[in-house]
mmCIF file of C-alpha atoms and ligand atoms in Angstrom:
data_model
loop_
_atom_site.group_PDB
_atom_site.id
_atom_site.type_symbol
_atom_site.label_atom_id
_atom_site.label_comp_id
_atom_site.label_asym_id
_atom_site.label_seq_id
_atom_site.Cartn_x
_atom_site.Cartn_y
_atom_site.Cartn_z
ATOM 1 C CA UNK A 1 -0.018 -0.050 -0.030
ATOM 2 C CA UNK A 2 1.491 3.418 -1.049
ATOM 3 C CA UNK A 3 1.398 6.562 1.086
ATOM 4 C CA UNK A 4 -1.475 8.028 -0.864
ATOM 5 C CA UNK A 5 -3.663 4.964 -0.354
ATOM 6 C CA UNK A 6 -2.898 4.737 3.344
ATOM 7 C CA UNK A 7 -3.679 8.333 3.819
ATOM 8 C CA UNK A 8 -7.027 7.891 1.861
ATOM 9 C CA UNK A 9 -7.903 4.796 4.160
ATOM 10 C CA UNK A 10 -7.059 6.799 7.297
ATOM 11 C CA UNK A 11 -9.316 9.650 6.221
ATOM 12 C CA UNK A 12 -12.204 7.166 5.399
ATOM 13 C CA UNK A 13 -11.806 5.647 8.811
ATOM 14 C CA UNK A 14 -11.950 9.047 10.478
ATOM 15 C CA UNK A 15 -15.121 9.671 8.651
ATOM 16 C CA UNK A 16 -16.570 6.366 9.946
ATOM 17 C CA UNK A 17 -16.928 4.821 6.498
ATOM 18 C CA UNK A 18 -17.720 1.132 7.093
ATOM 19 C CA UNK A 19 -17.361 -1.965 5.092
ATOM 20 C CA UNK A 20 -14.502 -3.726 3.254
ATOM 21 C CA UNK A 21 -12.094 -1.348 1.324
ATOM 22 C CA UNK A 22 -11.742 -2.393 -2.347
ATOM 23 C CA UNK A 23 -9.827 0.203 -4.277
ATOM 24 C CA UNK A 24 -9.461 3.795 -5.236
ATOM 25 C CA UNK A 25 -8.715 5.840 -8.325
ATOM 26 C CA UNK A 26 -7.485 9.351 -8.931
ATOM 27 C CA UNK A 27 -9.959 11.756 -10.594
ATOM 28 C CA UNK A 28 -7.953 13.967 -12.814
ATOM 29 C CA UNK A 29 -10.256 16.909 -13.793
ATOM 30 C CA UNK A 30 -9.572 19.857 -11.616
ATOM 31 C CA UNK A 31 -6.509 22.136 -11.352
ATOM 32 C CA UNK A 32 -6.427 22.744 -7.591
ATOM 33 C CA UNK A 33 -7.341 19.907 -5.214
ATOM 34 C CA UNK A 34 -6.379 16.144 -5.291
ATOM 35 C CA UNK A 35 -9.465 14.123 -5.880
ATOM 36 C CA UNK A 36 -10.084 10.312 -5.428
ATOM 37 C CA UNK A 37 -12.925 7.986 -5.908
ATOM 38 C CA UNK A 38 -12.804 5.281 -3.174
ATOM 39 C CA UNK A 39 -14.691 2.021 -3.325
ATOM 40 C CA UNK A 40 -15.993 0.047 -0.332
ATOM 41 C CA UNK A 41 -18.092 -3.175 -0.211
ATOM 42 C CA UNK A 42 -20.967 -3.022 2.222
ATOM 43 C CA UNK A 43 -24.337 -4.634 2.540
ATOM 44 C CA UNK A 44 -23.741 -6.799 -0.550
ATOM 45 C CA UNK A 45 -22.897 -3.818 -2.801
ATOM 46 C CA UNK A 46 -20.196 -1.360 -3.794
ATOM 47 C CA UNK A 47 -20.395 2.075 -2.070
ATOM 48 C CA UNK A 48 -18.156 4.739 -3.376
ATOM 49 C CA UNK A 49 -16.961 8.043 -2.010
ATOM 50 C CA UNK A 50 -15.296 11.108 -3.235
ATOM 51 C CA UNK A 51 -12.271 11.877 -0.933
ATOM 52 C CA UNK A 52 -10.328 14.999 -1.482
ATOM 53 C CA UNK A 53 -7.215 16.586 -0.195
ATOM 54 C CA UNK A 54 -7.802 20.318 -0.271
ATOM 55 C CA UNK A 55 -5.060 22.583 -1.669
ATOM 56 C CA UNK A 56 -4.251 24.813 1.267
ATOM 57 C CA UNK A 57 -1.939 27.087 -0.792
ATOM 58 C CA UNK A 58 -5.056 28.111 -2.712
ATOM 59 C CA UNK A 59 -7.553 27.759 0.119
ATOM 60 C CA UNK A 60 -5.895 29.527 3.048
ATOM 61 C CA UNK A 61 -8.799 29.088 5.349
ATOM 62 C CA UNK A 62 -10.239 25.692 4.547
ATOM 63 C CA UNK A 63 -12.313 25.516 7.673
ATOM 64 C CA UNK A 64 -14.202 28.573 6.575
ATOM 65 C CA UNK A 65 -14.560 26.989 3.175
ATOM 66 C CA UNK A 66 -16.153 23.807 4.755
ATOM 67 C CA UNK A 67 -18.415 26.163 6.860
ATOM 68 C CA UNK A 68 -19.791 27.674 3.648
ATOM 69 C CA UNK A 69 -20.247 24.317 1.961
ATOM 70 C CA UNK A 70 -22.035 22.895 4.982
ATOM 71 C CA UNK A 71 -24.293 25.883 5.154
ATOM 72 C CA UNK A 72 -25.174 25.896 1.444
ATOM 73 C CA UNK A 73 -25.704 22.220 1.054
ATOM 74 C CA UNK A 74 -28.004 22.127 4.158
ATOM 75 C CA UNK A 75 -29.959 25.031 2.857
ATOM 76 C CA UNK A 76 -30.465 23.408 -0.616
ATOM 77 C CA UNK A 77 -31.223 20.080 0.966
ATOM 78 C CA UNK A 78 -34.029 21.748 3.002
ATOM 79 C CA UNK A 79 -35.409 23.499 -0.059
ATOM 80 C CA UNK A 80 -35.490 20.266 -2.075
ATOM 81 C CA UNK A 81 -37.030 18.276 0.787
ATOM 82 C CA UNK A 82 -39.701 20.928 1.269
ATOM 83 C CA UNK A 83 -40.986 20.055 -2.280
ATOM 84 C CA UNK A 84 -41.594 16.503 -1.106
ATOM 85 C CA UNK A 85 -38.695 14.828 -3.002
ATOM 86 C CA UNK A 86 -35.661 13.094 -1.517
ATOM 87 C CA UNK A 87 -32.547 15.258 -1.949
ATOM 88 C CA UNK A 88 -30.253 12.234 -2.032
ATOM 89 C CA UNK A 89 -28.990 12.666 -5.683
ATOM 90 C CA UNK A 90 -29.623 16.450 -5.952
ATOM 91 C CA UNK A 91 -27.167 17.972 -3.556
ATOM 92 C CA UNK A 92 -23.827 16.889 -2.198
ATOM 93 C CA UNK A 93 -23.710 15.064 1.170
ATOM 94 C CA UNK A 94 -20.506 15.622 3.166
ATOM 95 C CA UNK A 95 -19.502 13.145 5.802
ATOM 96 C CA UNK A 96 -18.531 14.352 9.278
ATOM 97 C CA UNK A 97 -16.186 12.969 11.831
ATOM 98 C CA UNK A 98 -17.099 11.629 15.194
ATOM 99 C CA UNK A 99 -16.774 15.143 16.571
ATOM 100 C CA UNK A 100 -18.958 16.663 13.965
ATOM 101 C CA UNK A 101 -16.544 18.204 11.716
ATOM 102 C CA UNK A 102 -16.734 18.145 7.911
ATOM 103 C CA UNK A 103 -12.968 17.761 7.559
ATOM 104 C CA UNK A 104 -10.064 16.053 9.157
ATOM 105 C CA UNK A 105 -6.335 17.028 9.306
ATOM 106 C CA UNK A 106 -3.665 14.355 9.050
ATOM 107 C CA UNK A 107 -0.436 14.435 10.952
ATOM 108 C CA UNK A 108 1.434 15.881 7.928
ATOM 109 C CA UNK A 109 -1.060 18.882 7.899
ATOM 110 C CA UNK A 110 -2.995 17.631 4.991
ATOM 111 C CA UNK A 111 -6.721 18.904 5.079
ATOM 112 C CA UNK A 112 -9.136 16.252 3.834
ATOM 113 C CA UNK A 113 -12.919 15.869 3.352
ATOM 114 C CA UNK A 114 -15.277 13.182 2.017
ATOM 115 C CA UNK A 115 -18.598 13.096 0.383
ATOM 116 C CA UNK A 116 -20.853 10.301 -0.919
ATOM 117 C CA UNK A 117 -20.445 9.659 -4.622
ATOM 118 C CA UNK A 118 -23.867 10.303 -6.315
ATOM 119 C CA UNK A 119 -24.969 6.908 -7.679
ATOM 120 C CA UNK A 120 -25.515 6.642 -11.398
ATOM 121 C CA UNK A 121 -24.029 10.035 -12.137
ATOM 122 C CA UNK A 122 -21.554 11.266 -14.721
ATOM 123 C CA UNK A 123 -19.994 14.610 -15.756
ATOM 124 C CA UNK A 124 -18.690 16.038 -18.946
ATOM 125 C CA UNK A 125 -15.661 18.203 -19.461
ATOM 126 C CA UNK A 126 -16.451 19.367 -23.014
ATOM 127 C CA UNK A 127 -19.493 18.244 -24.852
ATOM 128 C CA UNK A 128 -21.071 18.772 -28.233
ATOM 129 C CA UNK A 129 -24.418 17.653 -27.004
ATOM 130 C CA UNK A 130 -26.709 20.631 -26.918
ATOM 131 C CA UNK A 131 -29.133 18.944 -24.591
ATOM 132 C CA UNK A 132 -26.433 18.422 -21.928
ATOM 133 C CA UNK A 133 -25.289 22.038 -22.266
ATOM 134 C CA UNK A 134 -28.899 23.208 -21.818
ATOM 135 C CA UNK A 135 -29.288 20.951 -18.804
ATOM 136 C CA UNK A 136 -26.081 22.417 -17.287
ATOM 137 C CA UNK A 137 -27.626 25.880 -17.781
ATOM 138 C CA UNK A 138 -30.738 24.672 -15.861
ATOM 139 C CA UNK A 139 -28.529 23.300 -13.068
ATOM 140 C CA UNK A 140 -26.702 26.557 -12.398
ATOM 141 C CA UNK A 141 -29.859 28.652 -12.894
ATOM 142 C CA UNK A 142 -31.702 26.453 -10.389
ATOM 143 C CA UNK A 143 -28.686 26.839 -7.972
ATOM 144 C CA UNK A 144 -29.357 30.492 -7.971
ATOM 145 C CA UNK A 145 -33.052 30.144 -7.115
ATOM 146 C CA UNK A 146 -32.318 27.688 -4.303
ATOM 147 C CA UNK A 147 -29.995 30.329 -2.714
ATOM 148 C CA UNK A 148 -31.952 33.430 -3.652
ATOM 149 C CA UNK A 149 -32.931 34.062 -0.062
ATOM 150 C CA UNK A 150 -29.785 32.749 1.642
ATOM 151 C CA UNK A 151 -28.268 35.488 3.709
ATOM 152 C CA UNK A 152 -25.292 36.452 1.625
ATOM 153 C CA UNK A 153 -23.489 38.081 4.508
ATOM 154 C CA UNK A 154 -23.330 34.925 6.430
ATOM 155 C CA UNK A 155 -20.930 33.522 3.891
ATOM 156 C CA UNK A 156 -17.106 33.570 4.525
ATOM 157 C CA UNK A 157 -14.996 35.155 1.793
ATOM 158 C CA UNK A 158 -12.973 32.051 0.962
ATOM 159 C CA UNK A 159 -10.640 33.697 -1.526
ATOM 160 C CA UNK A 160 -10.681 37.509 -1.278
ATOM 161 C CA UNK A 161 -11.151 39.321 -4.702
ATOM 162 C CA UNK A 162 -11.677 35.986 -6.447
ATOM 163 C CA UNK A 163 -13.600 37.516 -9.339
ATOM 164 C CA UNK A 164 -12.353 40.954 -8.934
ATOM 165 C CA UNK A 165 -11.291 41.374 -12.557
ATOM 166 C CA UNK A 166 -9.716 44.732 -11.831
ATOM 167 C CA UNK A 167 -7.429 43.197 -9.264
ATOM 168 C CA UNK A 168 -6.684 40.201 -11.561
ATOM 169 C CA UNK A 169 -5.332 42.717 -14.123
ATOM 170 C CA UNK A 170 -3.271 44.412 -11.374
ATOM 171 C CA UNK A 171 -1.869 41.048 -10.445
ATOM 172 C CA UNK A 172 -0.854 40.478 -14.045
ATOM 173 C CA UNK A 173 0.918 43.884 -14.093
ATOM 174 C CA UNK A 174 2.823 42.875 -10.946
ATOM 175 C CA UNK A 175 3.739 39.467 -12.372
ATOM 176 C CA UNK A 176 5.137 41.239 -15.536
ATOM 177 C CA UNK A 177 7.116 43.524 -13.361
ATOM 178 C CA UNK A 178 8.542 40.652 -11.253
ATOM 179 C CA UNK A 179 9.215 38.447 -14.216
ATOM 180 C CA UNK A 180 9.994 35.732 -11.726
ATOM 181 C CA UNK A 181 10.288 32.935 -14.291
ATOM 182 C CA UNK A 182 11.948 35.095 -16.920
ATOM 183 C CA UNK A 183 9.171 34.476 -19.393
ATOM 184 C CA UNK A 184 7.874 37.994 -19.987
ATOM 185 C CA UNK A 185 9.685 38.760 -23.358
ATOM 186 C CA UNK A 186 8.430 35.640 -25.034
ATOM 187 C CA UNK A 187 4.780 36.356 -24.406
ATOM 188 C CA UNK A 188 4.596 40.198 -24.942
ATOM 189 C CA UNK A 189 1.894 39.846 -27.601
ATOM 190 C CA UNK A 190 -0.440 37.835 -25.280
ATOM 191 C CA UNK A 191 0.046 40.427 -22.492
ATOM 192 C CA UNK A 192 -0.665 43.223 -24.953
ATOM 193 C CA UNK A 193 -3.731 41.298 -26.214
ATOM 194 C CA UNK A 194 -5.218 41.180 -22.676
ATOM 195 C CA UNK A 195 -4.345 44.764 -21.984
ATOM 196 C CA UNK A 196 -6.434 45.764 -25.022
ATOM 197 C CA UNK A 197 -9.469 44.007 -23.609
ATOM 198 C CA UNK A 198 -9.169 45.359 -19.970
ATOM 199 C CA UNK A 199 -11.818 47.962 -20.322
ATOM 200 C CA UNK A 200 -14.399 45.654 -21.586
ATOM 201 C CA UNK A 201 -13.347 42.756 -19.342
ATOM 202 C CA UNK A 202 -13.540 44.784 -16.107
ATOM 203 C CA UNK A 203 -17.013 46.255 -17.011
ATOM 204 C CA UNK A 204 -19.256 43.987 -14.915
ATOM 205 C CA UNK A 205 -16.981 44.206 -11.792
ATOM 206 C CA UNK A 206 -17.038 48.045 -12.149
ATOM 207 C CA UNK A 207 -20.832 47.951 -12.504
ATOM 208 C CA UNK A 208 -21.062 46.006 -9.234
ATOM 209 C CA UNK A 209 -18.799 48.524 -7.446
ATOM 210 C CA UNK A 210 -21.201 51.337 -8.662
ATOM 211 C CA UNK A 211 -24.137 49.450 -7.204
ATOM 212 C CA UNK A 212 -25.697 48.641 -10.608
ATOM 213 C CA UNK A 213 -25.504 44.873 -10.050
ATOM 214 C CA UNK A 214 -26.382 43.141 -6.818
ATOM 215 C CA UNK A 215 -24.260 40.667 -4.931
ATOM 216 C CA UNK A 216 -25.778 37.200 -4.674
ATOM 217 C CA UNK A 217 -24.778 33.822 -3.434
ATOM 218 C CA UNK A 218 -22.766 32.506 -6.397
ATOM 219 C CA UNK A 219 -20.854 29.338 -7.212
ATOM 220 C CA UNK A 220 -17.942 31.022 -8.933
ATOM 221 C CA UNK A 221 -16.605 27.969 -10.729
ATOM 222 C CA UNK A 222 -19.365 27.013 -13.137
ATOM 223 C CA UNK A 223 -17.622 24.971 -15.676
ATOM 224 C CA UNK A 224 -19.538 22.074 -17.317
ATOM 225 C CA UNK A 225 -17.584 19.486 -15.370
ATOM 226 C CA UNK A 226 -18.996 20.857 -12.162
ATOM 227 C CA UNK A 227 -22.530 19.581 -12.869
ATOM 228 C CA UNK A 228 -23.534 15.929 -12.370
ATOM 229 C CA UNK A 229 -25.957 14.286 -14.796
ATOM 230 C CA UNK A 230 -27.988 11.081 -14.480
ATOM 231 C CA UNK A 231 -25.998 8.642 -16.581
ATOM 232 C CA UNK A 232 -29.209 7.180 -18.150
ATOM 233 C CA UNK A 233 -31.415 10.155 -18.732
ATOM 234 C CA UNK A 234 -28.666 12.931 -19.022
ATOM 235 C CA UNK A 235 -30.868 15.156 -16.846
ATOM 236 C CA UNK A 236 -28.924 17.223 -14.382
ATOM 237 C CA UNK A 237 -28.734 16.036 -10.837
ATOM 238 C CA UNK A 238 -26.592 18.394 -8.861
ATOM 239 C CA UNK A 239 -24.064 21.187 -8.955
ATOM 240 C CA UNK A 240 -20.675 20.158 -7.443
ATOM 241 C CA UNK A 241 -17.459 21.772 -6.421
ATOM 242 C CA UNK A 242 -18.831 24.255 -3.927
ATOM 243 C CA UNK A 243 -15.304 25.553 -2.705
ATOM 244 C CA UNK A 244 -15.691 28.932 -4.068
ATOM 245 C CA UNK A 245 -19.355 29.649 -3.130
ATOM 246 C CA UNK A 246 -19.168 33.223 -2.102
ATOM 247 C CA UNK A 247 -20.953 36.533 -2.637
ATOM 248 C CA UNK A 248 -20.689 37.381 -6.388
ATOM 249 C CA UNK A 249 -22.373 38.351 -9.606
ATOM 250 C CA UNK A 250 -24.902 36.197 -11.467
ATOM 251 C CA UNK A 251 -23.035 37.495 -14.587
ATOM 252 C CA UNK A 252 -19.934 35.743 -13.444
ATOM 253 C CA UNK A 253 -21.660 32.384 -12.843
ATOM 254 C CA UNK A 254 -23.273 32.590 -16.262
ATOM 255 C CA UNK A 255 -20.123 33.849 -17.808
ATOM 256 C CA UNK A 256 -17.712 31.288 -16.365
ATOM 257 C CA UNK A 257 -20.046 28.547 -17.554
ATOM 258 C CA UNK A 258 -20.162 30.040 -21.038
ATOM 259 C CA UNK A 259 -16.326 30.178 -21.115
ATOM 260 C CA UNK A 260 -16.294 26.417 -21.159
ATOM 261 C CA UNK A 261 -19.749 25.180 -22.333
ATOM 262 C CA UNK A 262 -19.979 27.441 -25.399
ATOM 263 C CA UNK A 263 -16.291 27.066 -26.497
ATOM 264 C CA UNK A 264 -15.466 25.184 -29.557
ATOM 265 C CA UNK A 265 -12.278 23.692 -27.967
ATOM 266 C CA UNK A 266 -10.660 22.582 -24.745
ATOM 267 C CA UNK A 267 -9.228 25.156 -22.388
ATOM 268 C CA UNK A 268 -5.661 24.751 -23.747
ATOM 269 C CA UNK A 269 -6.196 24.356 -27.526
ATOM 270 C CA UNK A 270 -3.020 25.225 -29.373
ATOM 271 C CA UNK A 271 -4.540 25.650 -32.828
ATOM 272 C CA UNK A 272 -6.006 29.150 -32.333
ATOM 273 C CA UNK A 273 -7.820 29.039 -35.640
ATOM 274 C CA UNK A 274 -10.148 26.544 -34.066
ATOM 275 C CA UNK A 275 -11.101 28.713 -31.028
ATOM 276 C CA UNK A 276 -14.493 30.424 -30.986
ATOM 277 C CA UNK A 277 -17.621 30.848 -29.116
ATOM 278 C CA UNK A 278 -20.201 28.522 -30.650
ATOM 279 C CA UNK A 279 -23.536 30.461 -30.642
ATOM 280 C CA UNK A 280 -25.634 27.325 -30.816
ATOM 281 C CA UNK A 281 -24.036 26.129 -27.626
ATOM 282 C CA UNK A 282 -24.290 29.657 -26.083
ATOM 283 C CA UNK A 283 -27.987 29.608 -26.921
ATOM 284 C CA UNK A 284 -28.605 26.124 -25.520
ATOM 285 C CA UNK A 285 -26.890 27.122 -22.178
ATOM 286 C CA UNK A 286 -28.715 30.402 -22.073
ATOM 287 C CA UNK A 287 -32.081 28.730 -22.651
ATOM 288 C CA UNK A 288 -31.495 26.338 -19.779
ATOM 289 C CA UNK A 289 -30.113 28.953 -17.448
ATOM 290 C CA UNK A 290 -33.047 31.315 -17.997
ATOM 291 C CA UNK A 291 -35.466 28.592 -17.440
ATOM 292 C CA UNK A 292 -33.643 27.468 -14.191
ATOM 293 C CA UNK A 293 -33.347 30.965 -12.814
ATOM 294 C CA UNK A 294 -36.990 31.976 -13.546
ATOM 295 C CA UNK A 295 -37.781 35.484 -12.872
ATOM 296 C CA UNK A 296 -35.358 36.530 -10.029
ATOM 297 C CA UNK A 297 -32.965 38.736 -12.149
ATOM 298 C CA UNK A 298 -33.113 42.505 -12.377
ATOM 299 C CA UNK A 299 -33.065 44.168 -15.825
ATOM 300 C CA UNK A 300 -29.450 45.245 -15.216
ATOM 301 C CA UNK A 301 -28.512 41.613 -14.373
ATOM 302 C CA UNK A 302 -29.984 40.382 -17.625
ATOM 303 C CA UNK A 303 -28.073 42.945 -19.549
ATOM 304 C CA UNK A 304 -24.822 42.005 -17.820
ATOM 305 C CA UNK A 305 -24.860 38.362 -18.618
ATOM 306 C CA UNK A 306 -23.203 38.444 -22.070
ATOM 307 C CA UNK A 307 -20.636 40.831 -20.724
ATOM 308 C CA UNK A 308 -19.995 38.431 -17.814
ATOM 309 C CA UNK A 309 -19.070 35.759 -20.420
ATOM 310 C CA UNK A 310 -16.433 38.079 -21.886
ATOM 311 C CA UNK A 311 -15.221 39.195 -18.434
ATOM 312 C CA UNK A 312 -14.832 35.656 -17.102
ATOM 313 C CA UNK A 313 -13.038 34.344 -20.190
ATOM 314 C CA UNK A 314 -10.571 37.216 -20.110
ATOM 315 C CA UNK A 315 -10.197 37.057 -16.310
ATOM 316 C CA UNK A 316 -9.501 33.304 -16.341
ATOM 317 C CA UNK A 317 -6.940 33.862 -19.230
ATOM 318 C CA UNK A 318 -5.239 36.612 -17.194
ATOM 319 C CA UNK A 319 -4.994 34.297 -14.313
ATOM 320 C CA UNK A 320 -3.413 31.624 -16.430
ATOM 321 C CA UNK A 321 -0.964 34.142 -17.948
ATOM 322 C CA UNK A 322 -0.056 35.517 -14.564
ATOM 323 C CA UNK A 323 0.604 32.057 -13.217
ATOM 324 C CA UNK A 324 2.728 31.204 -16.288
ATOM 325 C CA UNK A 325 4.752 34.359 -15.569
ATOM 326 C CA UNK A 326 5.224 33.381 -11.905
ATOM 327 C CA UNK A 327 6.323 29.929 -12.795
ATOM 328 C CA UNK A 328 3.173 27.796 -12.535
ATOM 329 C CA UNK A 329 2.486 28.005 -8.810
ATOM 330 C CA UNK A 330 -1.279 27.988 -8.779
ATOM 331 C CA UNK A 331 -2.759 25.930 -11.534
ATOM 332 C CA UNK A 332 -1.645 22.359 -11.844
ATOM 333 C CA UNK A 333 0.025 21.769 -15.341
ATOM 334 C CA UNK A 334 0.420 18.573 -17.257
ATOM 335 C CA UNK A 335 3.102 19.839 -19.636
ATOM 336 C CA UNK A 336 5.606 22.712 -19.404
ATOM 337 C CA UNK A 337 3.827 25.660 -21.151
ATOM 338 C CA UNK A 338 0.206 24.634 -20.468
ATOM 339 C CA UNK A 339 -0.633 27.818 -18.656
ATOM 340 C CA UNK A 340 0.542 29.798 -21.686
ATOM 341 C CA UNK A 341 -1.534 27.620 -24.017
ATOM 342 C CA UNK A 342 -4.544 28.148 -21.713
ATOM 343 C CA UNK A 343 -3.905 31.906 -21.690
ATOM 344 C CA UNK A 344 -3.456 32.146 -25.483
ATOM 345 C CA UNK A 345 -6.570 30.085 -26.109
ATOM 346 C CA UNK A 346 -8.656 32.278 -23.732
ATOM 347 C CA UNK A 347 -7.437 35.444 -25.445
ATOM 348 C CA UNK A 348 -8.695 34.172 -28.688
ATOM 349 C CA UNK A 349 -11.973 33.174 -27.223
ATOM 350 C CA UNK A 350 -12.446 36.582 -25.560
ATOM 351 C CA UNK A 351 -11.741 38.263 -28.870
ATOM 352 C CA UNK A 352 -14.389 36.141 -30.616
ATOM 353 C CA UNK A 353 -16.876 37.037 -27.800
ATOM 354 C CA UNK A 354 -16.069 40.743 -28.376
ATOM 355 C CA UNK A 355 -17.023 40.289 -32.063
ATOM 356 C CA UNK A 356 -20.213 38.360 -31.112
ATOM 357 C CA UNK A 357 -21.324 40.358 -28.223
ATOM 358 C CA UNK A 358 -24.434 41.845 -29.973
ATOM 359 C CA UNK A 359 -25.595 38.288 -30.956
ATOM 360 C CA UNK A 360 -24.872 37.080 -27.399
ATOM 361 C CA UNK A 361 -26.957 39.860 -25.957
ATOM 362 C CA UNK A 362 -29.758 39.258 -28.336
ATOM 363 C CA UNK A 363 -29.942 35.667 -27.343
ATOM 364 C CA UNK A 364 -30.177 36.467 -23.638
ATOM 365 C CA UNK A 365 -33.075 38.867 -24.431
ATOM 366 C CA UNK A 366 -34.872 36.244 -26.397
ATOM 367 C CA UNK A 367 -35.093 34.072 -23.341
ATOM 368 C CA UNK A 368 -35.680 36.921 -20.843
ATOM 369 C CA UNK A 369 -39.029 37.021 -19.268
HETATM 370 C C1 GN1 B 401 -9.732 26.110 -11.087
HETATM 371 O O1 GN1 B 401 -9.742 23.280 -9.823
HETATM 372 P P1 GN1 B 401 -10.804 23.695 -10.672
HETATM 373 O O2 GN1 B 401 -10.576 23.107 -12.017
HETATM 374 O O3 GN1 B 401 -12.157 23.284 -10.114
HETATM 375 C C2 GN1 B 401 -10.104 27.492 -10.484
HETATM 376 C C3 GN1 B 401 -11.097 28.255 -11.317
HETATM 377 C C4 GN1 B 401 -10.654 28.251 -12.729
HETATM 378 C C5 GN1 B 401 -10.468 26.896 -13.318
HETATM 379 C C6 GN1 B 401 -9.986 26.946 -14.713
HETATM 380 C C7 GN1 B 401 -10.127 27.841 -6.780
HETATM 381 O O4 GN1 B 401 -10.808 25.352 -10.869
HETATM 382 O O5 GN1 B 401 -11.260 29.521 -10.864
HETATM 383 O O6 GN1 B 401 -11.790 28.854 -13.499
HETATM 384 O O7 GN1 B 401 -9.483 26.229 -12.494
HETATM 385 N N1 GN1 B 401 -10.431 27.361 -9.110
HETATM 386 C C8 GN1 B 401 -9.769 28.156 -8.166
HETATM 387 O O8 GN1 B 401 -10.254 25.721 -15.412
HETATM 388 O O9 GN1 B 401 -8.901 29.019 -8.446
HETATM 389 MG MG1 MG B 402 -13.183 24.389 -8.654
#
């Protein structure tokens, strides 16, 4: 048994998971935490769990993060139960230790948590299937409605200034100045490309500062792979990865989802001629999102959605670029210049969104009540 496996088993025992341990596998999608699926045999069947080691370089106060997650999942569970259905497959269920904590810390300082794997579920990283994209829109729209009356102020700010696009640009400027990895000269054109988009990319954030857009409880990491679907029907089951649930803008949740769901390519596509926002995918997501979210948005929020897509795509690209300049400290990379590939791809995608902004706005309007 290797160290990883024995740590996983120790964590499972601390969370009181019974039965006979069978095996575990690494789940690769995610740039931050280490995620494992762990299989036990109990009551004549396999029971599986998602066990995660939280990245405490990124999440400096993981206890606060787990507080948020517990509060939000409990809230959603109560809402679903009130409609008379079981919430078993529609919200994450975190395990707690004997002393009632939703986390455990191993002797090496590692911060771990565990939740039930949702039976019969699957997720998609990139999909061409418009029905799945529409369903993911519904999932994130519905998430908003569940939390519409959750007291925003009760949430901890897990990562300060997370979607503060203005700050993200300042961080890029600082990384350029530091030039810690000596990479600035080779990527001048990408840096300039992002600077050209700064005004437009920071627009929703500036609108929030001016009080035009309200802060709501948002997910803040709404990529397609953060929705679980029923593997038979392909209907959405639940939104997952609640690490960054914090006060935020609906435009950011919509926008970050579009960045992934409506793109023609993977996040790090190197052939930039292939990179575009696919308006059919955009429309499918928007249709689902607007159906899920119902009538809770203000007129200003509706108008902000398409801008949010551009803002989140640029912001994420700026973050990849900043990390590339710093020497890949934040996002996990699978090959040497992956953060640069991600940044260049996001620049191209943002430029295409800038070109298609009028159509993107018209599509939101079409589905606005
Ligand atoms: C990170 O780890 P993952 O893949 O869930 C990041 C998101 C980025 C995303 C880019 C806490 O999310 O903000 O949009 O990578 N999460 C954090 O794929 O920084
Ligand atoms: Mg995440």
